[in-house]
Short mmCIF file of C-alpha atoms in Angstrom, two decimals:
data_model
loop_
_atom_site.label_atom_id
_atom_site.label_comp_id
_atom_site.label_asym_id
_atom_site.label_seq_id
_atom_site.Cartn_x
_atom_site.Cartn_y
_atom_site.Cartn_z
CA UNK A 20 -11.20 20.45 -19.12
CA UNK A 21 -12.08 19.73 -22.44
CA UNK A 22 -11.35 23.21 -23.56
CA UNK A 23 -11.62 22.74 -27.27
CA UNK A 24 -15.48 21.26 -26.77
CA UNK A 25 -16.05 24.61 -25.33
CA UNK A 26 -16.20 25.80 -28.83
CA UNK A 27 -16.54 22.48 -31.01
CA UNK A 28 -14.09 22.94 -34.04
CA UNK A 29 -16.27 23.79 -37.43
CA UNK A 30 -19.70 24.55 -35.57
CA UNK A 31 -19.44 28.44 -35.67
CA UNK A 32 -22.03 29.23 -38.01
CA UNK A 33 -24.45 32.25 -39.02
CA UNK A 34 -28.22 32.09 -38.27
CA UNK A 35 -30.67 33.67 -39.75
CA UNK A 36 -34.49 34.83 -38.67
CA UNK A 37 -38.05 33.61 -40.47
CA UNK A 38 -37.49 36.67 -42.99
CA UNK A 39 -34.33 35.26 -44.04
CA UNK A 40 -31.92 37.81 -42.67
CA UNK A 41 -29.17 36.89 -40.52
CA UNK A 42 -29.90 37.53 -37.10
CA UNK A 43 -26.73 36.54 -35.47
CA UNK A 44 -24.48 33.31 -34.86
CA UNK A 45 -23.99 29.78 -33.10
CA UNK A 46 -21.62 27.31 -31.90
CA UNK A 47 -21.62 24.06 -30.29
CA UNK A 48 -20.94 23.40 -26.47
CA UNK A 49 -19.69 20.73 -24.37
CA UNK A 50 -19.98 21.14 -20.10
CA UNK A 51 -16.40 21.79 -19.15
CA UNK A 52 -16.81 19.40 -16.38
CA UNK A 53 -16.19 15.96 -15.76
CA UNK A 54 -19.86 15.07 -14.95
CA UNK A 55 -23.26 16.41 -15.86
CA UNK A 56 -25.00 19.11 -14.07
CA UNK A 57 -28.22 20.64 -14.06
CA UNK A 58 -28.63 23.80 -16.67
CA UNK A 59 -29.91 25.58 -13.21
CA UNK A 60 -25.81 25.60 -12.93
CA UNK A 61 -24.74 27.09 -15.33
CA UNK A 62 -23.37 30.38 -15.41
CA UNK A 63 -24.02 33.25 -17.60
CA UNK A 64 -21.20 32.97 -19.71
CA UNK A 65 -18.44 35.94 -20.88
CA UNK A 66 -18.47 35.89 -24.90
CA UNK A 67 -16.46 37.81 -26.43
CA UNK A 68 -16.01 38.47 -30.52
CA UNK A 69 -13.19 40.38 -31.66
CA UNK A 70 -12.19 41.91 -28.36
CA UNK A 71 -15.96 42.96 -27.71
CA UNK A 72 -18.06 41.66 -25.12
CA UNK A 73 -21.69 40.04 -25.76
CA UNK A 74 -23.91 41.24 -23.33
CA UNK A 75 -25.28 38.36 -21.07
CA UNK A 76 -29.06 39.11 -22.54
CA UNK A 77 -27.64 38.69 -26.19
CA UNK A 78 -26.81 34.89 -25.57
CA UNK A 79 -29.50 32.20 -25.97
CA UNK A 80 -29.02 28.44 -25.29
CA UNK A 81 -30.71 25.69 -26.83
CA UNK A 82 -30.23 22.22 -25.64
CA UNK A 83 -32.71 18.99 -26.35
CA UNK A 84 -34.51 21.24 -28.69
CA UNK A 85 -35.48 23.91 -26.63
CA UNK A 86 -33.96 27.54 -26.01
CA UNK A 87 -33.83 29.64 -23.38
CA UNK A 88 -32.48 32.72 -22.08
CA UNK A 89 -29.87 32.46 -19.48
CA UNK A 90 -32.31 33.77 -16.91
CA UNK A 91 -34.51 31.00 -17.52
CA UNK A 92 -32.04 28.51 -17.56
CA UNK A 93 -31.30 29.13 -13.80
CA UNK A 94 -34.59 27.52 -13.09
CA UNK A 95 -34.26 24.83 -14.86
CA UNK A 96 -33.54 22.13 -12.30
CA UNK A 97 -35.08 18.88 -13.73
CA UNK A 98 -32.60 18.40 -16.97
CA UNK A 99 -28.74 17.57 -17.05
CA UNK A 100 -26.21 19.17 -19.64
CA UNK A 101 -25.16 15.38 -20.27
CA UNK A 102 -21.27 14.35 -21.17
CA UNK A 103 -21.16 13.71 -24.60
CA UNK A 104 -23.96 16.33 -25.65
CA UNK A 105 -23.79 19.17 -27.34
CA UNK A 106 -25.79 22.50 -26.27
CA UNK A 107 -25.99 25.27 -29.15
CA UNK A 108 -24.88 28.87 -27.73
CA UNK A 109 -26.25 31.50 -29.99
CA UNK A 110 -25.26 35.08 -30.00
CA UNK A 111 -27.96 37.60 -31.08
CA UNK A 112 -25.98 40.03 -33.40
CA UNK A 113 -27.83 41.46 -36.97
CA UNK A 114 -25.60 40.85 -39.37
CA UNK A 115 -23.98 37.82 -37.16
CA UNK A 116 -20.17 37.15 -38.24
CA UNK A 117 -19.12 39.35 -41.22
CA UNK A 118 -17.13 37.30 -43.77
CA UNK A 119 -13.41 36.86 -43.12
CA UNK A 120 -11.60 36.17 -39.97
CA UNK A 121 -12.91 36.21 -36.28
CA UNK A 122 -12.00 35.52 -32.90
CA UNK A 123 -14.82 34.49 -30.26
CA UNK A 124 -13.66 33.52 -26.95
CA UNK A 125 -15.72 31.96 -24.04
CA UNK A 126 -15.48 31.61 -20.74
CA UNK A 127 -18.43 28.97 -19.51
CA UNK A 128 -18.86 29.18 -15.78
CA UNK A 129 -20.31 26.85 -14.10
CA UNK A 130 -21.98 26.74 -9.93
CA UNK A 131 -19.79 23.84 -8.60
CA UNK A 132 -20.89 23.11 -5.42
CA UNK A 133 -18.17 22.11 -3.92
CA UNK A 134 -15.90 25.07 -4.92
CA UNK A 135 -15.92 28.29 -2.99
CA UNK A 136 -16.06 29.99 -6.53
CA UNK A 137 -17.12 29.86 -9.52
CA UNK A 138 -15.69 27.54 -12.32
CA UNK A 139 -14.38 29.73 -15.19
CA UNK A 140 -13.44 27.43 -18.56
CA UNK A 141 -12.11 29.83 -21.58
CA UNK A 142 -11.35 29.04 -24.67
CA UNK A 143 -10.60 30.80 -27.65
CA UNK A 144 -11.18 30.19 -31.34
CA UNK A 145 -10.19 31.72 -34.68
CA UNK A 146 -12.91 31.57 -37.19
CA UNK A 147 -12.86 31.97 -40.85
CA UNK A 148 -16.57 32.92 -41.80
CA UNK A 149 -16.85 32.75 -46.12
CA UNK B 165 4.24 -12.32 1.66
CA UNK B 166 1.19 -11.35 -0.80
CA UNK B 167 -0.92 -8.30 0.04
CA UNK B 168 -4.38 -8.09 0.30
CA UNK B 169 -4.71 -5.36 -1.26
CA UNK B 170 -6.76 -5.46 -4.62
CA UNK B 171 -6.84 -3.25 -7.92
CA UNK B 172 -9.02 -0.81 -9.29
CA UNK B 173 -9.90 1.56 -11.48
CA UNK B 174 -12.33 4.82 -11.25
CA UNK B 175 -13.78 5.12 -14.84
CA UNK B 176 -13.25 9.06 -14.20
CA UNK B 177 -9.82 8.15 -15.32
CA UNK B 178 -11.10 7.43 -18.94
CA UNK B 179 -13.13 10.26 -19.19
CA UNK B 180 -11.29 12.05 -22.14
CA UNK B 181 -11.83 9.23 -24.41
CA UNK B 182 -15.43 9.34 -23.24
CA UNK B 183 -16.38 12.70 -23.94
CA UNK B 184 -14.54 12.59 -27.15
CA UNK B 185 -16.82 9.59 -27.79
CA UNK B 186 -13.79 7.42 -28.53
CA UNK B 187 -14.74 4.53 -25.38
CA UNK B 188 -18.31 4.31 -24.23
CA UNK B 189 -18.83 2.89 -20.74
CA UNK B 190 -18.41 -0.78 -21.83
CA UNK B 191 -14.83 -0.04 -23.39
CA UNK B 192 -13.70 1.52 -19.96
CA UNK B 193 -14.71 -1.57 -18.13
CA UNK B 194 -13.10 -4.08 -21.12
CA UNK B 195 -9.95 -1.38 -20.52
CA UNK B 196 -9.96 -1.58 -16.92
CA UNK B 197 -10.15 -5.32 -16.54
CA UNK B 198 -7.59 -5.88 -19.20
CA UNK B 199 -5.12 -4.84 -16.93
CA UNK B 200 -6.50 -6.80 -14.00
CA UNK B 201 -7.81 -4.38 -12.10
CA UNK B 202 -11.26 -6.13 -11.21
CA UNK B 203 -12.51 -2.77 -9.05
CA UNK B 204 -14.89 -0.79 -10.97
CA UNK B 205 -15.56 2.72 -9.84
CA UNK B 206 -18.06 4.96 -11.29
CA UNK B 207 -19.64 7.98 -11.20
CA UNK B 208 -22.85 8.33 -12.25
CA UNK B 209 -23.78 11.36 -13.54
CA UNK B 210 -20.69 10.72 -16.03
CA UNK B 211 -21.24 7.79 -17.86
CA UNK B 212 -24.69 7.13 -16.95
CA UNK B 213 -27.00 9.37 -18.82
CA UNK B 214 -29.96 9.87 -17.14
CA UNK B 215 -29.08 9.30 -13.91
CA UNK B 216 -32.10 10.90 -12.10
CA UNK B 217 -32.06 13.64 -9.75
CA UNK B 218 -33.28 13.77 -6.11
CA UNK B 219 -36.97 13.18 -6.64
CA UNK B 220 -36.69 11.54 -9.76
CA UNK B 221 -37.66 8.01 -10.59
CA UNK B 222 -34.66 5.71 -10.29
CA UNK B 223 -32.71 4.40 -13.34
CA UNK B 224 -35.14 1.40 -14.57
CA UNK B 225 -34.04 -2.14 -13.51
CA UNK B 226 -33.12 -3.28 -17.19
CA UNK B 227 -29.96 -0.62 -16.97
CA UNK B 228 -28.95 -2.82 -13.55
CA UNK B 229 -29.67 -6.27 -15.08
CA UNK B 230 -27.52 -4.95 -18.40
CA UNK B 231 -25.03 -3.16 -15.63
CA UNK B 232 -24.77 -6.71 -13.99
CA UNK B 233 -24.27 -8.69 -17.37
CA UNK B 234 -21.36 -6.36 -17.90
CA UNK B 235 -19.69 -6.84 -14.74
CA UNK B 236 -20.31 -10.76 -15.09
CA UNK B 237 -18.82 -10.60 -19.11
CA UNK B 238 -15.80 -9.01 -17.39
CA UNK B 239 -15.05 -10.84 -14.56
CA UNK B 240 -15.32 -7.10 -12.77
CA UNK B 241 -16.50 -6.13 -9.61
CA UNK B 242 -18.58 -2.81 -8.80
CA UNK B 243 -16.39 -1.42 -6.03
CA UNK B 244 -17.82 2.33 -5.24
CA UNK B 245 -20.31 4.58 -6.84
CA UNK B 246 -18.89 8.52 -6.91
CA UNK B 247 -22.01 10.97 -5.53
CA UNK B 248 -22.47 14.24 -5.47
CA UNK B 249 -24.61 17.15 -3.50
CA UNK B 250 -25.45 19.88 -5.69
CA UNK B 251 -25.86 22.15 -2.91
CA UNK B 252 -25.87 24.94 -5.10
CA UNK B 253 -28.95 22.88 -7.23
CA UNK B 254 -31.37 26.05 -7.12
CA UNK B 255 -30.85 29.84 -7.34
CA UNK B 256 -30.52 32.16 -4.77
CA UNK B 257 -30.47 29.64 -1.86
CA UNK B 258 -28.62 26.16 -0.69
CA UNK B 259 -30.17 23.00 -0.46
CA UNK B 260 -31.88 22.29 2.90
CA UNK B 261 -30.94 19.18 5.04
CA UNK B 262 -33.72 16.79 4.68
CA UNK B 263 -33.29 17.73 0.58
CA UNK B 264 -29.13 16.80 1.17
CA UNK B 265 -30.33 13.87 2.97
CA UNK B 266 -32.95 12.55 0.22
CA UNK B 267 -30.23 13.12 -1.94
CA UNK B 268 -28.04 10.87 -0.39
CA UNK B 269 -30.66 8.50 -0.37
CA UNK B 270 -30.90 8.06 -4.13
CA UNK B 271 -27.47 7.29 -4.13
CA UNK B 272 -27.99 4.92 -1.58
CA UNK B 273 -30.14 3.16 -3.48
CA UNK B 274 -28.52 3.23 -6.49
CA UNK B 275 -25.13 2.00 -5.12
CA UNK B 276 -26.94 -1.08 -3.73
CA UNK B 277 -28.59 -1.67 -6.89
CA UNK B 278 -25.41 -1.67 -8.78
CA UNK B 279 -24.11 -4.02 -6.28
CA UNK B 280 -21.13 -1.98 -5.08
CA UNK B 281 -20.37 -1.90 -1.44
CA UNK B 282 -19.75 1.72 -0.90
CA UNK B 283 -20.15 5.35 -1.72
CA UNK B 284 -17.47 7.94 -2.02
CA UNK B 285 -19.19 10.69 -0.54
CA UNK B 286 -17.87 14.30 -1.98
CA UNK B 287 -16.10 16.65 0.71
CA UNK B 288 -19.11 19.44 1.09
CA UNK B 289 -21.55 16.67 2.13
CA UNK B 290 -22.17 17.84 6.07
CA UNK B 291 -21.28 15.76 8.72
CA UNK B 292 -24.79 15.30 9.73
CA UNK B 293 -26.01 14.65 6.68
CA UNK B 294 -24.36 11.49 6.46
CA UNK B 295 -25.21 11.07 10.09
CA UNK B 296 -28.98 11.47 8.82
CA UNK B 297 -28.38 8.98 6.02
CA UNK B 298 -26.63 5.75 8.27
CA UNK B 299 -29.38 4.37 9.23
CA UNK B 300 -30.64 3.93 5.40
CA UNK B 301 -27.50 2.74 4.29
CA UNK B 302 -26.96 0.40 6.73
CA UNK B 303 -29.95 -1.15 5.65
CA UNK B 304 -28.99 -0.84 2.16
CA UNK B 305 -25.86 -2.67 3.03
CA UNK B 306 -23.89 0.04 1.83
CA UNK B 307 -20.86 2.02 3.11
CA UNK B 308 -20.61 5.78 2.91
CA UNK B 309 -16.96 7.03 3.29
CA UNK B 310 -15.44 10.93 2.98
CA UNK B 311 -13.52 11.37 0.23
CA UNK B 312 -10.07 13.04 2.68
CA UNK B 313 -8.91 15.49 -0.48
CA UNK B 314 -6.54 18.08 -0.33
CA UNK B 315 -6.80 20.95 0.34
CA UNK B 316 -8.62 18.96 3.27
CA UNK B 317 -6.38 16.20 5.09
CA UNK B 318 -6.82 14.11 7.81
CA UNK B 319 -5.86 16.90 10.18
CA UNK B 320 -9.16 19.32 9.26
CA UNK B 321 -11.47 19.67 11.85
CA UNK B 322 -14.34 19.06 9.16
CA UNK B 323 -12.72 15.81 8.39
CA UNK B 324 -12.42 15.18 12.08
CA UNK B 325 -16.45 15.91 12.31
CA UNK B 326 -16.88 13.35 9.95
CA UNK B 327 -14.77 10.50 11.48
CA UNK B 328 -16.78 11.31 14.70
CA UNK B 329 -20.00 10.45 12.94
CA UNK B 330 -17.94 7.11 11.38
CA UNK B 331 -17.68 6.80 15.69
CA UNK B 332 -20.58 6.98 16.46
CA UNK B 333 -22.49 5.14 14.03
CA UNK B 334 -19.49 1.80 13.22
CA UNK B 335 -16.81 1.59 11.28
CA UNK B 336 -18.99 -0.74 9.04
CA UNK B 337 -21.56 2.12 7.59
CA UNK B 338 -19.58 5.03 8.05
CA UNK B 339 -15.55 6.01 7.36
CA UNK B 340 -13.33 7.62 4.71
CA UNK B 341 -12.00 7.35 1.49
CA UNK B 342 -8.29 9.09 1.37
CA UNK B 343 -7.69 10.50 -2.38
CA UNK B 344 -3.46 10.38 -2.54
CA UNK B 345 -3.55 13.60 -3.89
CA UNK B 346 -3.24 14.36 -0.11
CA UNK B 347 0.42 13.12 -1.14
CA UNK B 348 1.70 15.09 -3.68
CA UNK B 349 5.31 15.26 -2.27
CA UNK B 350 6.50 17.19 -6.07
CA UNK B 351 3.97 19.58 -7.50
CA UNK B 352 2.92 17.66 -11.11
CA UNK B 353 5.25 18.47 -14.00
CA UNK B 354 2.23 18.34 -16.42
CA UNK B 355 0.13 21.23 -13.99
CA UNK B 356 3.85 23.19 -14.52
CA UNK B 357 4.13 22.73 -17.93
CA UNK B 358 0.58 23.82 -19.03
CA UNK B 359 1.37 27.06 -17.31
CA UNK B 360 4.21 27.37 -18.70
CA UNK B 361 2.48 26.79 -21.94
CA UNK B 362 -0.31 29.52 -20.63
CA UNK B 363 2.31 32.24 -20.55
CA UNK B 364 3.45 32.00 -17.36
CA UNK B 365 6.67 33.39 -15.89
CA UNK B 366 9.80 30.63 -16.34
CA UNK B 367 11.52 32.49 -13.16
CA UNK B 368 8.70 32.22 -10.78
CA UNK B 369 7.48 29.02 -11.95
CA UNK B 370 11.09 27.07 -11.27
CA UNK B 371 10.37 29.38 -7.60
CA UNK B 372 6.34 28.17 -7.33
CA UNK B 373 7.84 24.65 -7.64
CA UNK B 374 11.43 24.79 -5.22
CA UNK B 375 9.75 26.10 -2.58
CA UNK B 376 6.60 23.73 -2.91
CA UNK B 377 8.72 20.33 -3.38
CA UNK B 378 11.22 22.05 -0.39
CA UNK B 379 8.22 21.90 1.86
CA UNK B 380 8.53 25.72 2.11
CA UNK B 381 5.93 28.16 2.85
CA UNK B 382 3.72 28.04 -0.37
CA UNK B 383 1.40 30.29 1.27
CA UNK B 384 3.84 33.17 2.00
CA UNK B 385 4.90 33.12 -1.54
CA UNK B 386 1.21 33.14 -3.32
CA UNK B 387 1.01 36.16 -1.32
CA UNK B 388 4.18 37.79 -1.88
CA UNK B 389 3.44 37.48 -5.73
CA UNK B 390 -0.53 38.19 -5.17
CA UNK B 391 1.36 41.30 -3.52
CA UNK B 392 3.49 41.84 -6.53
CA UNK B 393 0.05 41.68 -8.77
CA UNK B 394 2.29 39.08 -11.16
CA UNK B 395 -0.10 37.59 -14.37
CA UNK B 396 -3.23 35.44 -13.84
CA UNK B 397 -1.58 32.47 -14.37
CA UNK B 398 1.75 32.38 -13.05
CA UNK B 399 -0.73 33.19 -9.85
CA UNK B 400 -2.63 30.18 -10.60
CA UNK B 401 0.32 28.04 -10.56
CA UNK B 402 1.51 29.66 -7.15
CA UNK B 403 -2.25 28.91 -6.34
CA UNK B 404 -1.57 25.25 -7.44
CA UNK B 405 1.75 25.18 -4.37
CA UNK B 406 -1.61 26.14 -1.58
CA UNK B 407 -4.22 23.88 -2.64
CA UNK B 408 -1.99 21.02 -3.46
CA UNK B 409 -0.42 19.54 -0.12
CA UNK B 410 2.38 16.81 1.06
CA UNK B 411 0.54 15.17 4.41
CA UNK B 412 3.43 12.79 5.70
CA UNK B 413 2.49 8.90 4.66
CA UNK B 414 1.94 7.76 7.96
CA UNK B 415 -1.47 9.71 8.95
CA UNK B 416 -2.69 6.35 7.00
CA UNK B 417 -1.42 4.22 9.94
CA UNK B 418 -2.80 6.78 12.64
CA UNK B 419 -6.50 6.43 11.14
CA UNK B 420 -6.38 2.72 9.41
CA UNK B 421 -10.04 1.45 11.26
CA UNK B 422 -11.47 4.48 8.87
CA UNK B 423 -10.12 3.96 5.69
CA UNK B 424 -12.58 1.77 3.70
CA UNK B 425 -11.39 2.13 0.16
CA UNK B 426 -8.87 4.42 -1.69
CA UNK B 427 -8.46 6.68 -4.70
CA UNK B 428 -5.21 6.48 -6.23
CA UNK B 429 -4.44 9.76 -7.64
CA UNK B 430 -1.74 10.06 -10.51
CA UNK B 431 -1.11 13.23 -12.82
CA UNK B 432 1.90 11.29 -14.83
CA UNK B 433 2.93 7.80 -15.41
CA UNK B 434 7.22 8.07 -16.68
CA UNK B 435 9.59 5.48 -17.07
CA UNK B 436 12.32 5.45 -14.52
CA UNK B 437 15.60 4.30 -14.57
CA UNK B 438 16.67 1.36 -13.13
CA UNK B 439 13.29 -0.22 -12.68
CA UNK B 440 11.30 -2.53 -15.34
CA UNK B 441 8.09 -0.79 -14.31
CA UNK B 442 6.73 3.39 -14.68
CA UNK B 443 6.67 5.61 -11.70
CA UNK B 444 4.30 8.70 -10.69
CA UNK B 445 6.08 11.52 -10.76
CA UNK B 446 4.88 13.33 -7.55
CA UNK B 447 2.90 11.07 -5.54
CA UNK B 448 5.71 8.87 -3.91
CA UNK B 449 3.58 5.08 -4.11
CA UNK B 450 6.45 3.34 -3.32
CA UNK B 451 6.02 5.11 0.44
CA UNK B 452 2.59 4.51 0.38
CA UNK B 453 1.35 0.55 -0.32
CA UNK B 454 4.15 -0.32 2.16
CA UNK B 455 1.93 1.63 4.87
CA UNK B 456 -1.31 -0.24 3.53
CA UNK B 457 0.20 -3.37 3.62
CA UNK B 458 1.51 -2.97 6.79
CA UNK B 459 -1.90 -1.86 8.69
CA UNK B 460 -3.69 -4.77 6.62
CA UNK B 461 -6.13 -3.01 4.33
CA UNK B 462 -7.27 -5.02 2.59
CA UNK B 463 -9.53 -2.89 0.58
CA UNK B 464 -9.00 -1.32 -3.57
CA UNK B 465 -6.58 0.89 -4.95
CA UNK B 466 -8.73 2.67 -7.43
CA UNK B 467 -6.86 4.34 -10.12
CA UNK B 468 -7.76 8.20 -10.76
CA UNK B 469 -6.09 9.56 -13.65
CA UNK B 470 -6.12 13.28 -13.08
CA UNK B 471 -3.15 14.43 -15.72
CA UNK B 472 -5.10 14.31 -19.24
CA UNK B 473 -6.80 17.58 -18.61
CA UNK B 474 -3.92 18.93 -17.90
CA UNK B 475 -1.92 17.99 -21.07
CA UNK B 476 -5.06 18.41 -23.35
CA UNK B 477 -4.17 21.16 -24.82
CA UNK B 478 -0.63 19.91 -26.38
CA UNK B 479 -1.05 16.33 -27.00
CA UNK B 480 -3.18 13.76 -27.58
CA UNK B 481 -4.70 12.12 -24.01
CA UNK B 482 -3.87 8.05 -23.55
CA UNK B 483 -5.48 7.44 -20.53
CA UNK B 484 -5.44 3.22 -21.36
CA UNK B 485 -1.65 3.61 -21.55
CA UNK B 486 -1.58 6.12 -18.12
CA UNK B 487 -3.63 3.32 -15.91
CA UNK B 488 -2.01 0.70 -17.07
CA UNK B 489 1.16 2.02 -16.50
CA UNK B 490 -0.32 2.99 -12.91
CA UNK B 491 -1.77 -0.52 -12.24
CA UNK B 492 1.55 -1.96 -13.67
CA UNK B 493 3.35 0.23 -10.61
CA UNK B 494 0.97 -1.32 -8.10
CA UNK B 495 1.21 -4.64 -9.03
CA UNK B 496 4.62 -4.28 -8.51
CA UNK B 497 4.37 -2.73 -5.13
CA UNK B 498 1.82 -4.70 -3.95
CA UNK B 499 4.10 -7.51 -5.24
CA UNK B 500 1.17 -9.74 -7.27
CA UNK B 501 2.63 -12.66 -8.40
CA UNK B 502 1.40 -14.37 -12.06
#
């Protein structure tokens, strides 16, 4: 649900390091869920850009300010991914998005606890990067 | 005759509008009440942010004091407060009982403090975790009461676990909430149609749904096709046919000294012909308030609109229009006069 949040419309940007180069690129996340849950549940996600998979350790999230690895976020018990916030997903790639058109997709998975499985949300998004 | 049975709504049906930050949580009340339906449901880790966690400090009493002066603007009632047992809270292990219990308790706490009588509680909450949890609640003077929710029915033996606790400890602390999504006697046209949207196969699908709204073996097929290694999601809808179920309308009468308050499921509010109010598509309601009515509950039909995520995707979600077309059905059946 809310499939579109997954990768809010017009947030896919570059970023770039202290030195000034570009050290990879972002977007903006809602929870797939209808309720907040604690960032110890979320799932590793599966990004993909252009067909190519991200490897897990390449993604970074960053939510009230501060960013972790997905490692770390499974400890993180304390703080909810809150409806109606937006966590920043960043993909560690020099270079980051090369101008002209892109596809990412995501799936963000999340540890429901009362589903046998895990929740998989994709969504896919062409990109135009100038 | 007039029913006793009063109107609802469970704010998780105007969660769309939420998210997309076009209703905050006072709109959803003003949108609930507008249509007369004075039960306010709520779950709190939705539209209350910062809702604490087990261990936590509880919400401070200036959100209940503003939470009460809502209810009061409105005319409203707090009916039942959603929880939830995040089992699955740390890595690498499951949440021990006396943690599941002192979970519970929060909720406890905070469904008395919102001045609601009861508690859904979520299917994966153990039996004896509620058990644990009575005597609190009782003090509390607060209900607890499974949420029966397909795939689960009446007839599951963990179901039946929990209606032995509901024995053991009264009827007045402990019982069930049935979700009428144990009724879905037509598999949802909007779950069909986003399928069909997601690429899957028109043959199979118009299969998926004969043999599901035949009552046929839904099981036997998802495996004949699981067989067949068909596409992801034409196996998702066949999927859809197992987890999905029709329970005949009578297992209300068989357990009515359980059933303390009820979620009234709909996927998609259409106008019918013939009548001067919209129907539900698959959940036949028409069957159902009769039942109610006739083993006296007297307790709320609590309207859960379920279909916007499923439409998302092609057009734009109206979730005030959905309830009120749902609460406009169950005045009807209920047969409110004003």
């Amino acid at each position: 649900m809310f499939d579109e949040l997954i990768i809010r419309e017009g947030s896919v940007r570059n970023v770039t390091g202290p030195d000034g180069e570009v050290t990879g690129f972002s977007f903006d996340s809602h929870i797939p869920y209808y309720r907040g849950l604690g960032l110890s549940m979320v799932e590793v996600p599966e990004v993909t850009v252009d067909g190519e998979a991200v490897p897990g350790e390449d993604l970074r999230f960053t939510y009230n300010g501060v960013t972790r690895t997905f490692d770390e976020l499974a400890d993180v018990t304390d703080v909810r991914w809150e409806l109606r916030t937006f966590a920043t997903i960043t993909v560690l790639r020099p270079g980051g998005l090369a101008p002209g058109e892109h596809e990412v997709h995501v799936n963000l998975r999340l540890r429901v606890s009362y589903l046998p499985f895990i929740s998989e949300n994709r969504f896919t998004r062409r990109v135009t990067v100038a | 005759m007039t029913s006793q049975i009063k109107r609802g709504v469970s704010l998780y049906s105007y969660q769309h509008e939420y998210v997309h930050g076009t209703m905050n949580l006072e709109d959803c009340v003003a949108a609930a009440a507008k249509e007369g339906a004075l039960g306010i449901e709520t779950l709190g880790e939705q539209m209350i942010p910062g809702f604490p966690f087990p261990g936590q400090a509880d919400l401070p009493d200036s959100f209940y004091s503003w939470w009460k002066d809502l209810m009061a603007k409105y005319g409203t009632t707090p009916t039942v407060h959603d929880m939830f047992l995040d089992t699955k809270r740390y890595r690498g292990r499951l949440l021990n009982h006396d943690e599941m219990v002192d979970s519970l308790k929060r909720d406890i706490r905070h469904t008395a403090k919102l001045g609601a009588k009861g508690i859904r509680i979520i299917v994966n909450t153990p039996p004896e975790v509620v058990e644990s949890a009575a005597p609190y609640a009782a003090e509390h003077g607060v209900w607890m009461g499974v949420e029966v929710h397909s795939p689960y029915s009446f007839e599951d033996g963990w179901i039946k676990r929990h209606l032995e606790v509901a024995e053991r400890v009264g009827t007045d602390v402990v019982g069930c909430v049935p979700d009428m999504g144990i009724f879905v006697h037509r598999l949802p046209r909007v779950v069909v149609d986003r399928a069909l949207r997601d690429g899957a196969d028109p043959e199979l699908a118009r299969e998926i749904v004969d043999t599901y709204n035949s009552h046929g073996d839904s099981q036997a097929l998802f495996d004949r096709l699981e067989r067949q290694g068909v596409d992801g999601v034409t196996l998702g809808l066949a999927r859809n046919g197992i987890h999905m179920i029709a329970q005949p309308v009578d297992c209300l009468r068989e357990h009515a000294e359980f059933i303390k308050h009820i979620h009234a499921k709909f996927y998609e509010m259409h106008q019918a012909e013939g009548t001067d109010y919209w129907h539900e598509y698959s959940i036949p309601y028409h069957e159902i308030v009769p039942v109610l009515d006739e083993i006296g509950y007297d307790g709320y039909l609590s309207s859960e609109y379920e279909g916007n995520r499923h439409i998302e995707d092609a057009e734009p979600v109206d979730s005030i229009t959905q309830v009120a077309a749902h609460q406009g059905m169950l005045k009807a059946l209920i047969g409110e006069e004003n």
